[in-house]
Short mmCIF file of C-alpha atoms in Angstrom, two decimals:
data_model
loop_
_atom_site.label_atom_id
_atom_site.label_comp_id
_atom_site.label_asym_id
_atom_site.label_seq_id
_atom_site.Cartn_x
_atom_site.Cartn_y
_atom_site.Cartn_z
CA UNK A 21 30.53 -4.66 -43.90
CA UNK A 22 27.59 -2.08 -44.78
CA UNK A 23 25.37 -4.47 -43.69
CA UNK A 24 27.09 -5.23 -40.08
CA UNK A 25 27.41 -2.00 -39.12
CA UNK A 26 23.79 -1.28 -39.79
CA UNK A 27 22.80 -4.05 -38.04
CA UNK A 28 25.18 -3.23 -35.01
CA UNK A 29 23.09 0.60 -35.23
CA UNK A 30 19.72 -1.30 -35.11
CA UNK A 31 20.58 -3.50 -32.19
CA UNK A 32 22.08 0.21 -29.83
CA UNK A 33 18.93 1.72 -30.91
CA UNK A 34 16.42 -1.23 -29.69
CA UNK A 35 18.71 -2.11 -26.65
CA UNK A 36 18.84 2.18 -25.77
CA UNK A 37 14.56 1.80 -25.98
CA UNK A 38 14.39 -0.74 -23.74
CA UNK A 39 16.96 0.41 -21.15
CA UNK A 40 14.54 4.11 -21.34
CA UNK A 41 11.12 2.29 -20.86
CA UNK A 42 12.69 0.40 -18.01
CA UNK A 43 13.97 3.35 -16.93
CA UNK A 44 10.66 4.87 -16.65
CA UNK A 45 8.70 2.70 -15.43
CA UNK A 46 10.99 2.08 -12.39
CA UNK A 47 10.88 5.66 -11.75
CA UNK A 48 7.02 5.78 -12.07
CA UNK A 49 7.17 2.89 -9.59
CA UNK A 50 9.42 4.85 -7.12
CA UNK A 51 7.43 8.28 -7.40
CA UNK A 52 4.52 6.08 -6.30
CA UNK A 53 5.81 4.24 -4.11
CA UNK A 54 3.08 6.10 -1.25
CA UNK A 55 0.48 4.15 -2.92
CA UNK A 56 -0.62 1.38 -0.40
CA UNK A 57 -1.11 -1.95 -1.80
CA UNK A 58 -4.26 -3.30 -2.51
CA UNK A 59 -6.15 -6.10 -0.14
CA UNK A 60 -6.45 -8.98 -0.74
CA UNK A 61 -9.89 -11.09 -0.78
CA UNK A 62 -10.73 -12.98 1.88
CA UNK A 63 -12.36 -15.53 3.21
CA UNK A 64 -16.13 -15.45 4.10
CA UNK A 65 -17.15 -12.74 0.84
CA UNK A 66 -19.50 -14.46 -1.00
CA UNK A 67 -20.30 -13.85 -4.78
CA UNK A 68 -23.41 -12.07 -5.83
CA UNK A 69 -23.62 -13.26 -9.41
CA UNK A 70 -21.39 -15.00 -11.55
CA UNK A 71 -17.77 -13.83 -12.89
CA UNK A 72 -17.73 -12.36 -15.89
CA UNK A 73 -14.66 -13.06 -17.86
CA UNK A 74 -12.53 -10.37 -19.98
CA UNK A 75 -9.52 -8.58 -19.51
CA UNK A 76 -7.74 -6.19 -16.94
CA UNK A 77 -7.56 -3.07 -18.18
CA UNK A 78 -5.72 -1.28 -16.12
CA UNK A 79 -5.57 0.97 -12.99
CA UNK A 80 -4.87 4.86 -13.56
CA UNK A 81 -5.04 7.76 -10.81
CA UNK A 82 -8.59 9.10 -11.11
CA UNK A 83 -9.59 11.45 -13.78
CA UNK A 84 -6.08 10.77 -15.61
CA UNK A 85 -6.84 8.08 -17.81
CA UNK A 86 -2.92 7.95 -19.16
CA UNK A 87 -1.53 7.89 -15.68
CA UNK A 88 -1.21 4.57 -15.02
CA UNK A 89 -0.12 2.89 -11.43
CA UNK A 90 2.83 1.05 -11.48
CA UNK A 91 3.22 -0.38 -7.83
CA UNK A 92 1.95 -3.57 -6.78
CA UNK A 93 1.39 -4.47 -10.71
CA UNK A 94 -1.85 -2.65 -10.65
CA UNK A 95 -0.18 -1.39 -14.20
CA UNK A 96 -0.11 -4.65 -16.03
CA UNK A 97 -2.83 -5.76 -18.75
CA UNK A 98 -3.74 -9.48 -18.02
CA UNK A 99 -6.60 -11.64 -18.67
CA UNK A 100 -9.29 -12.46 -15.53
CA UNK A 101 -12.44 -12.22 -14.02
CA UNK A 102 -14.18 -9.59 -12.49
CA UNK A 103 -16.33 -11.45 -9.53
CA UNK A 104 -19.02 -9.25 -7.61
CA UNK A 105 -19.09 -10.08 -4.30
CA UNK A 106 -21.30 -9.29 -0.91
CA UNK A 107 -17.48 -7.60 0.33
CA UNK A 108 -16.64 -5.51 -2.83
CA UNK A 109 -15.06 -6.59 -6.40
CA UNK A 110 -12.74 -9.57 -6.77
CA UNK A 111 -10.30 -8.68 -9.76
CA UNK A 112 -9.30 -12.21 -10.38
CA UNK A 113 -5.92 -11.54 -12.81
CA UNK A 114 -4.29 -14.75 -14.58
CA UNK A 115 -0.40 -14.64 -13.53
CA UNK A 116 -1.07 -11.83 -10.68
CA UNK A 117 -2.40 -11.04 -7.21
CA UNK A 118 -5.80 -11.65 -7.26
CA UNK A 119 -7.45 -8.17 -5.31
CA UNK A 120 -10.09 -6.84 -3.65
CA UNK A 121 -12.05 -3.63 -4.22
CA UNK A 122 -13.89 -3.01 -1.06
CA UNK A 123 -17.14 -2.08 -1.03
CA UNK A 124 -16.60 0.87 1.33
CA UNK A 125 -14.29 2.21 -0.85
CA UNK A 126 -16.33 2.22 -4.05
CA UNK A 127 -17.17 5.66 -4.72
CA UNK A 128 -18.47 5.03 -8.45
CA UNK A 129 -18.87 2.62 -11.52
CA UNK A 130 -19.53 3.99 -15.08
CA UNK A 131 -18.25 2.60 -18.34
CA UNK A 132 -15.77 4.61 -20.53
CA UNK A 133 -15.17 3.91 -24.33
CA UNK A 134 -10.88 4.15 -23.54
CA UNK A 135 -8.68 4.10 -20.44
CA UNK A 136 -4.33 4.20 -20.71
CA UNK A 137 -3.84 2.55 -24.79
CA UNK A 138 -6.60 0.49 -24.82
CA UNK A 139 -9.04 1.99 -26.24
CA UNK A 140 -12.71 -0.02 -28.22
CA UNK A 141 -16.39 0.86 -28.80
CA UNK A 142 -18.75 3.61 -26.61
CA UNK A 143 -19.05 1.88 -23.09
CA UNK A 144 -16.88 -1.19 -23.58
CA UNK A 145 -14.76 -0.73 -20.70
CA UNK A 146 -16.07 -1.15 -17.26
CA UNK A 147 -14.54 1.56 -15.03
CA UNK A 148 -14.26 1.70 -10.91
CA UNK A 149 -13.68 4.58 -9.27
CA UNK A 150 -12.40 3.83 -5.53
CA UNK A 151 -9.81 4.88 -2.94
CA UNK A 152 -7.07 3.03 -2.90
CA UNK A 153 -5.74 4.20 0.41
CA UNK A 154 -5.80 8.07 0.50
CA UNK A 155 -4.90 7.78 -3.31
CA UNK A 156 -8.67 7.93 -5.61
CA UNK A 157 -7.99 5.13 -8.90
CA UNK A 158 -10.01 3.86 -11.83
CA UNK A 159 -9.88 0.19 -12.71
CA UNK A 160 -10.70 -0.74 -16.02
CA UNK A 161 -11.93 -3.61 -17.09
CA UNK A 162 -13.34 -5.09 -20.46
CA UNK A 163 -15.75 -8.01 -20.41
CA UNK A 164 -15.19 -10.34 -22.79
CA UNK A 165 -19.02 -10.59 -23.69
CA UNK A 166 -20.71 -6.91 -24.26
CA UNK A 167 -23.56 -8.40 -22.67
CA UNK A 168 -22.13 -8.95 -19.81
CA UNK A 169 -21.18 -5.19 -19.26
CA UNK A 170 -24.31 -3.49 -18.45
CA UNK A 171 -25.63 -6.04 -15.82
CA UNK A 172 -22.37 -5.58 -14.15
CA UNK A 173 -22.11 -2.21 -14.05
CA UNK A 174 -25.73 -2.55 -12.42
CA UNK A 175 -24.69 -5.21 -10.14
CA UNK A 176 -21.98 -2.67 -8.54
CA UNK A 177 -24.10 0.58 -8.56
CA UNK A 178 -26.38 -1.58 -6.53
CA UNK A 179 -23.76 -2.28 -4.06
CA UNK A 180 -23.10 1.18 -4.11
CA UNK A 181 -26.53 2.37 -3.05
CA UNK A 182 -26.91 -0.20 -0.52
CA UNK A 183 -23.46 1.03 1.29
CA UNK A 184 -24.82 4.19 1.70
#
């Protein structure tokens, strides 16, 4: 009896949990719910070196790495590509909305050792700062190859320069 009653305590306490993080996140969703959505790439972009393959970090409001944005799924780790283009950045995301980060919008690229619980060596996490609509973002991502990191964050600051 000890032991069903226990059990039955376990199961409120993991089923309360879940009900709270979903909860949360729907309210994070709805308090955010200004943010426009992303665009999508289009035809006629053409890539400007080959995709580099990691993961999707995340994307966070600027400067608040542990704010993460909820709407439009720009909040979910996945795996992907990262494609620079001649238009912007392709985040190509397995399961997801691919999306584009226009090149007009880019205001800068740097790399940042840990961005919303993910978190690995000095510079391993490529990071985007853009506008989003009138909302400023960082997108993380993390190549899978380290060497593929630095020529990419070149690649982009290049793109950058030539904008302006």
């Amino acid at each position: 009896m000890d032991t069903a009653v226990g059990t039955l305590i376990v199961a409120a306490v993991i089923l309360l949990v879940i009900v709270a993080i979903a909860w949360g996140w729907s309210r994070r969703k709805r308090a955010q719910s200004e943010v426009v959505t992303p665009p999508k790439p289009h035809m006629g972009i053409k890539a400007v070196g080959e995709p580099v393959e990691g993961s999707y970090v995340s994307t966070t409001k600027a400067g608040h790495p542990l704010e993460r944005v909820a709407v439009h799924g720009l909040g979910i780790r996945t795996t992907g590509e990262l494609v620079v283009t001649d238009g912007g950045v392709i985040m190509d995301l397995a399961g997801r909305e691919d999306f584009l980060i226009p090149r007009r919008d880019i205001v800068s690229v740097d790399t940042t050792n840990g961005m919303i619980g993910k978190f690995v060596e000095r510079g391993g996490i490529i990071r985007i700062t853009w506008h989003l609509g009138d909302t400023l973002v960082d997108t993380g991502f993390r190549a899978r190859y380290a060497a593929s990191t630095t020529p990419t964050v070149d690649r982009i600051r290049e793109m950058i320069e030539e904008a302006q």
